[in-house]
Tab-separated table of C-alpha atoms in Angstrom:
chain	number	residue	atom	x	y	z
A	1181	UNK	CA	0.080	-0.098	0.027
A	1182	UNK	CA	1.321	3.492	-0.821
A	1183	UNK	CA	2.404	5.723	1.986
A	1184	UNK	CA	0.818	9.003	0.957
A	1185	UNK	CA	-3.010	9.354	1.525
A	1186	UNK	CA	-3.534	10.054	-2.235
A	1187	UNK	CA	-1.518	6.593	-3.070
A	1188	UNK	CA	-3.469	4.729	-0.483
A	1189	UNK	CA	-6.960	6.100	-2.025
A	1190	UNK	CA	-5.699	5.041	-5.462
A	1191	UNK	CA	-4.631	1.555	-4.352
A	1192	UNK	CA	-8.274	1.224	-2.713
A	1193	UNK	CA	-9.932	2.243	-5.697
A	1194	UNK	CA	-7.787	-0.312	-7.846
A	1195	UNK	CA	-9.008	-2.775	-5.416
A	1196	UNK	CA	-12.497	-1.847	-5.789
A	1197	UNK	CA	-12.067	-1.960	-9.541
A	1198	UNK	CA	-10.870	-5.453	-9.354
A	1199	UNK	CA	-13.845	-6.895	-7.364
A	1200	UNK	CA	-17.157	-8.449	-8.740
A	1201	UNK	CA	-19.164	-5.924	-7.166
A	1202	UNK	CA	-21.013	-2.793	-8.278
A	1203	UNK	CA	-22.881	0.031	-6.909
A	1204	UNK	CA	-20.345	0.865	-4.018
A	1205	UNK	CA	-21.592	3.632	-1.848
A	1206	UNK	CA	-18.877	3.487	0.960
A	1207	UNK	CA	-15.530	1.851	1.722
A	1208	UNK	CA	-14.310	2.356	5.130
A	1209	UNK	CA	-11.338	1.036	6.970
A	1210	UNK	CA	-12.607	-1.304	10.174
A	1211	UNK	CA	-9.148	-2.475	11.266
A	1212	UNK	CA	-5.601	-2.172	10.720
A	1213	UNK	CA	-4.384	-5.601	12.010
A	1214	UNK	CA	-1.447	-7.442	12.415
A	1215	UNK	CA	-2.239	-10.073	9.806
A	1216	UNK	CA	-4.691	-8.205	7.778
A	1217	UNK	CA	-6.344	-4.730	6.963
A	1218	UNK	CA	-10.042	-4.974	7.032
A	1219	UNK	CA	-12.549	-2.798	5.214
A	1220	UNK	CA	-16.293	-2.679	5.286
A	1221	UNK	CA	-17.803	-1.913	1.696
A	1222	UNK	CA	-21.439	-0.851	1.573
A	1223	UNK	CA	-23.044	-1.123	-1.841
A	1224	UNK	CA	-26.587	-0.372	-2.906
A	1225	UNK	CA	-27.627	-4.026	-2.357
A	1226	UNK	CA	-25.480	-5.380	0.350
A	1227	UNK	CA	-22.502	-5.203	2.695
A	1228	UNK	CA	-19.219	-6.773	2.304
A	1229	UNK	CA	-15.861	-7.132	4.266
A	1230	UNK	CA	-12.476	-7.187	2.290
A	1231	UNK	CA	-9.282	-8.259	3.827
A	1232	UNK	CA	-5.896	-7.120	2.669
A	1233	UNK	CA	-3.372	-9.539	3.723
A	1234	UNK	CA	-0.213	-8.261	5.586
A	1235	UNK	CA	3.125	-9.805	6.720
A	1236	UNK	CA	2.591	-13.248	5.356
A	1237	UNK	CA	6.085	-14.476	4.834
A	1238	UNK	CA	7.631	-13.451	8.453
A	1239	UNK	CA	4.602	-15.355	9.947
A	1240	UNK	CA	4.970	-18.359	7.899
A	1241	UNK	CA	1.233	-17.867	6.748
A	1242	UNK	CA	0.055	-19.693	3.785
A	1243	UNK	CA	-3.110	-17.389	2.243
A	1244	UNK	CA	-3.859	-20.032	-0.350
A	1245	UNK	CA	-4.387	-22.651	2.344
A	1246	UNK	CA	-6.161	-20.253	4.538
A	1247	UNK	CA	-8.883	-19.387	1.741
A	1248	UNK	CA	-9.199	-22.988	1.084
A	1249	UNK	CA	-9.770	-23.975	4.699
A	1250	UNK	CA	-12.173	-21.036	5.019
A	1251	UNK	CA	-14.076	-22.283	2.062
A	1252	UNK	CA	-14.470	-25.743	3.416
A	1253	UNK	CA	-15.564	-24.177	6.828
A	1254	UNK	CA	-18.107	-21.975	5.054
A	1255	UNK	CA	-19.464	-25.204	3.471
A	1256	UNK	CA	-19.986	-26.491	7.064
A	1257	UNK	CA	-21.644	-23.374	8.177
A	1258	UNK	CA	-18.553	-22.427	10.374
A	1259	UNK	CA	-17.107	-19.322	8.465
A	1260	UNK	CA	-18.119	-16.673	6.331
A	1261	UNK	CA	-18.488	-17.575	2.572
A	1262	UNK	CA	-15.461	-16.517	0.568
A	1263	UNK	CA	-16.913	-14.463	-2.447
A	1264	UNK	CA	-13.777	-13.723	-4.159
A	1265	UNK	CA	-9.993	-14.228	-3.626
A	1266	UNK	CA	-7.294	-12.317	-5.611
A	1267	UNK	CA	-4.104	-14.175	-4.709
A	1268	UNK	CA	-1.957	-11.699	-6.637
A	1269	UNK	CA	-3.333	-8.491	-4.698
A	1270	UNK	CA	-3.894	-10.329	-1.301
A	1271	UNK	CA	-7.447	-9.462	-1.345
A	1272	UNK	CA	-10.382	-11.698	0.096
A	1273	UNK	CA	-13.934	-10.541	-0.180
A	1274	UNK	CA	-16.482	-12.111	2.128
A	1275	UNK	CA	-19.861	-11.734	3.308
A	1276	UNK	CA	-20.517	-9.366	6.083
A	1277	UNK	CA	-21.799	-10.688	9.544
A	1278	UNK	CA	-24.449	-8.275	10.800
A	1279	UNK	CA	-24.670	-9.378	14.259
A	1280	UNK	CA	-22.197	-8.287	17.057
A	1281	UNK	CA	-19.253	-10.397	17.942
A	1282	UNK	CA	-19.012	-12.539	21.144
A	1283	UNK	CA	-16.918	-9.751	22.801
A	1284	UNK	CA	-19.761	-7.264	22.261
A	1285	UNK	CA	-22.813	-9.506	22.478
A	1286	UNK	CA	-25.391	-8.495	25.288
A	1287	UNK	CA	-25.067	-11.608	27.312
A	1288	UNK	CA	-23.272	-12.497	30.561
A	1289	UNK	CA	-19.639	-13.317	30.411
A	1290	UNK	CA	-20.476	-16.929	31.729
A	1291	UNK	CA	-22.620	-17.458	28.793
A	1292	UNK	CA	-19.846	-16.033	26.488
A	1293	UNK	CA	-17.361	-18.451	27.975
A	1294	UNK	CA	-19.711	-21.429	27.442
A	1295	UNK	CA	-20.360	-20.417	23.905
A	1296	UNK	CA	-16.668	-20.140	23.189
A	1297	UNK	CA	-15.609	-23.504	24.878
A	1298	UNK	CA	-18.637	-25.375	22.895
A	1299	UNK	CA	-17.161	-23.777	19.816
A	1300	UNK	CA	-13.803	-24.899	20.464
A	1301	UNK	CA	-14.838	-28.298	21.098
A	1302	UNK	CA	-16.947	-28.360	17.876
A	1303	UNK	CA	-13.948	-26.927	15.802
A	1304	UNK	CA	-11.745	-29.789	17.412
A	1305	UNK	CA	-14.217	-32.259	15.819
A	1306	UNK	CA	-14.330	-30.827	12.389
A	1307	UNK	CA	-12.923	-32.723	9.488
A	1308	UNK	CA	-10.910	-30.299	7.099
A	1309	UNK	CA	-8.112	-31.008	4.397
A	1310	UNK	CA	-5.457	-28.760	6.038
A	1311	UNK	CA	-1.778	-29.194	6.774
A	1312	UNK	CA	-0.546	-30.435	10.019
A	1313	UNK	CA	1.101	-27.434	12.011
A	1314	UNK	CA	4.892	-27.476	12.710
A	1315	UNK	CA	5.057	-25.436	15.936
A	1316	UNK	CA	8.739	-25.889	15.972
A	1317	UNK	CA	9.167	-24.559	12.207
A	1318	UNK	CA	7.021	-21.700	13.184
A	1319	UNK	CA	8.958	-20.514	16.071
A	1320	UNK	CA	12.246	-21.093	14.272
A	1321	UNK	CA	10.801	-18.802	11.555
A	1322	UNK	CA	9.810	-16.185	14.124
A	1323	UNK	CA	13.188	-16.342	15.813
A	1324	UNK	CA	14.979	-16.122	12.311
A	1325	UNK	CA	12.949	-12.931	11.303
A	1326	UNK	CA	13.404	-11.366	14.948
A	1327	UNK	CA	17.103	-11.949	14.392
A	1328	UNK	CA	17.224	-9.592	11.301
A	1329	UNK	CA	16.059	-6.685	13.480
A	1330	UNK	CA	17.378	-7.729	16.925
A	1331	UNK	CA	19.840	-10.616	17.150
A	1332	UNK	CA	20.271	-10.518	21.043
A	1333	UNK	CA	16.572	-10.658	21.491
A	1334	UNK	CA	16.191	-13.589	19.233
A	1335	UNK	CA	19.007	-15.539	20.856
A	1336	UNK	CA	17.094	-14.954	24.365
A	1337	UNK	CA	13.867	-16.287	22.881
A	1338	UNK	CA	15.802	-19.460	21.294
A	1339	UNK	CA	17.024	-20.048	24.896
A	1340	UNK	CA	13.591	-19.643	26.634
A	1341	UNK	CA	12.192	-22.016	24.153
A	1342	UNK	CA	14.642	-24.642	24.543
A	1343	UNK	CA	13.210	-25.140	28.045
A	1344	UNK	CA	9.962	-26.273	26.293
A	1345	UNK	CA	11.735	-28.702	24.132
A	1346	UNK	CA	9.649	-31.654	25.300
A	1347	UNK	CA	6.494	-29.733	24.961
A	1348	UNK	CA	7.252	-28.821	21.454
A	1349	UNK	CA	8.322	-32.222	20.498
A	1350	UNK	CA	4.753	-33.435	21.544
A	1351	UNK	CA	2.875	-30.772	19.748
A	1352	UNK	CA	0.193	-32.561	17.652
A	1353	UNK	CA	0.920	-36.003	18.983
A	1354	UNK	CA	-2.856	-36.533	19.005
A	1355	UNK	CA	-4.020	-34.083	16.231
A	1356	UNK	CA	-7.153	-32.252	15.776
A	1357	UNK	CA	-8.162	-29.275	13.625
A	1358	UNK	CA	-7.586	-25.848	15.719
A	1359	UNK	CA	-8.177	-22.181	14.956
A	1360	UNK	CA	-5.336	-21.133	17.180
A	1361	UNK	CA	-6.601	-17.480	17.938
A	1362	UNK	CA	-10.082	-18.140	19.204
A	1363	UNK	CA	-10.659	-14.592	20.397
A	1364	UNK	CA	-14.220	-13.474	21.348
A	1365	UNK	CA	-14.179	-10.952	18.683
A	1366	UNK	CA	-13.530	-13.537	16.313
A	1367	UNK	CA	-16.877	-15.376	16.920
A	1368	UNK	CA	-20.474	-14.392	15.763
A	1369	UNK	CA	-23.177	-16.294	17.086
A	1370	UNK	CA	-26.457	-15.588	15.061
A	1371	UNK	CA	-28.185	-17.091	13.205
A	1372	UNK	CA	-25.637	-19.859	13.624
A	1373	UNK	CA	-22.193	-19.570	15.123
A	1374	UNK	CA	-19.595	-18.331	12.542
A	1375	UNK	CA	-15.793	-17.963	13.132
A	1376	UNK	CA	-13.477	-15.474	11.190
A	1377	UNK	CA	-9.684	-14.989	10.866
A	1378	UNK	CA	-8.514	-18.516	10.170
A	1379	UNK	CA	-4.877	-17.960	8.965
A	1380	UNK	CA	-3.273	-19.395	12.007
A	1381	UNK	CA	-5.537	-22.465	11.709
A	1382	UNK	CA	-4.443	-26.039	10.985
A	1383	UNK	CA	-4.157	-29.571	12.189
A	1384	UNK	CA	-2.386	-29.246	15.578
A	1385	UNK	CA	-2.681	-29.559	19.328
A	1386	UNK	CA	-5.903	-28.969	21.174
A	1387	UNK	CA	-3.978	-27.922	24.307
A	1388	UNK	CA	-2.204	-25.213	22.449
A	1389	UNK	CA	-5.294	-23.996	20.917
A	1390	UNK	CA	-7.015	-23.800	24.386
A	1391	UNK	CA	-4.019	-22.085	25.819
A	1392	UNK	CA	-4.167	-19.562	22.983
A	1393	UNK	CA	-7.957	-18.911	23.600
A	1394	UNK	CA	-7.186	-18.202	27.498
A	1395	UNK	CA	-4.596	-15.904	26.311
A	1396	UNK	CA	-6.250	-14.032	23.598
A	1397	UNK	CA	-9.329	-13.432	25.820
A	1398	UNK	CA	-7.151	-12.577	28.913
A	1399	UNK	CA	-9.092	-14.951	31.119
A	1400	UNK	CA	-8.725	-14.914	34.767
A	1401	UNK	CA	-8.396	-18.170	36.855
A	1402	UNK	CA	-12.093	-18.394	37.592
A	1403	UNK	CA	-12.893	-17.767	33.855
A	1404	UNK	CA	-10.332	-20.210	32.902
A	1405	UNK	CA	-11.923	-22.741	35.085
A	1406	UNK	CA	-15.447	-22.195	33.628
A	1407	UNK	CA	-14.165	-22.249	30.067
A	1408	UNK	CA	-12.390	-25.700	30.534
A	1409	UNK	CA	-15.202	-27.236	32.437
A	1410	UNK	CA	-17.653	-26.179	29.768
A	1411	UNK	CA	-15.186	-27.594	26.881
A	1412	UNK	CA	-14.825	-30.887	28.711
A	1413	UNK	CA	-18.621	-31.367	28.944
A	1414	UNK	CA	-19.027	-30.400	25.330
A	1415	UNK	CA	-15.744	-32.333	23.858
A	1416	UNK	CA	-16.123	-35.346	25.900
A	1417	UNK	CA	-12.440	-34.760	26.572
A	1418	UNK	CA	-10.767	-34.750	29.840
A	1419	UNK	CA	-8.231	-31.831	30.117
A	1420	UNK	CA	-5.291	-32.408	32.304
A	1421	UNK	CA	-4.818	-29.057	34.339
A	1422	UNK	CA	-1.211	-29.579	34.839
A	1423	UNK	CA	-0.467	-30.190	31.048
A	1424	UNK	CA	-2.861	-27.145	30.141
A	1425	UNK	CA	-0.696	-25.104	32.493
A	1426	UNK	CA	2.597	-26.086	30.873
A	1427	UNK	CA	1.065	-25.001	27.467
A	1428	UNK	CA	-0.121	-21.682	28.980
A	1429	UNK	CA	3.624	-20.827	29.919
A	1430	UNK	CA	4.733	-21.840	26.562
A	1431	UNK	CA	2.073	-19.750	24.779
A	1432	UNK	CA	3.013	-16.880	27.156
A	1433	UNK	CA	6.515	-16.891	25.498
A	1434	UNK	CA	5.304	-17.364	22.012
A	1435	UNK	CA	2.909	-14.496	22.424
A	1436	UNK	CA	5.796	-12.278	23.441
A	1437	UNK	CA	8.153	-13.513	20.484
A	1438	UNK	CA	5.262	-13.098	18.289
A	1439	UNK	CA	4.623	-9.122	19.422
A	1440	UNK	CA	8.272	-8.483	19.479
A	1441	UNK	CA	8.575	-9.496	15.849
A	1442	UNK	CA	5.374	-7.571	15.028
A	1443	UNK	CA	6.690	-4.435	16.627
A	1444	UNK	CA	9.661	-4.124	14.555
A	1445	UNK	CA	7.577	-5.129	11.145
A	1446	UNK	CA	5.297	-2.336	12.209
A	1447	UNK	CA	7.859	0.188	12.325
A	1448	UNK	CA	9.463	-0.402	9.212
A	1449	UNK	CA	6.035	-0.480	7.439
A	1450	UNK	CA	4.819	2.722	9.020
């Protein structure tokens, strides 16, 4: 995207011209995110979401695979329909979800946690043609990319991650499909649950997914307990609390590494 305001407007007009939609009334930015920029496009007939991909390579993201997964999940009524994908420009047009996301839904937090847990259990049962995640490869990529900006910090993270070697080795030993970023604001309930932002999804480790959900939603101990109890009831799977705590410790380090890398990427792209 161009740095000047005029350049940005021109680029956005180029995107609009390339999309299979007509009668655009308004195109407004909703989010300048880490992995995506998100725009809301209103036409004379309906409303769309346009995602522009950002920072694919440093995070090891496969956008073709992401779109493939989302299309499969849309057929299972679990994700918004992909209406158009432009791999060259890194654009995905999808249907707009009118209802508020789970973070902003007017229901008690206990109900939000139950909905989130039941959705996590459902995702873990889904059959999708998706790759098996390699956590080791993903973390090695993060450290390698960070080293290009700050070699000392990268080495510190490599040293910290070595303390989790056995846990990382066990990743996906009992593989299930995972979202890996199941934040409340990624979930829409009505008319049926839909989940957005599948860029980190893949066949992986349920404990890693659960620990990520706890971190993404900043759940305190009572909330974590309620979330896991509801998950166990829905999934029919006993969550070993000590194992989950180990994964939570690893996820905390992974998130610190991820944000450190993102900080540098954002700075060079401002």
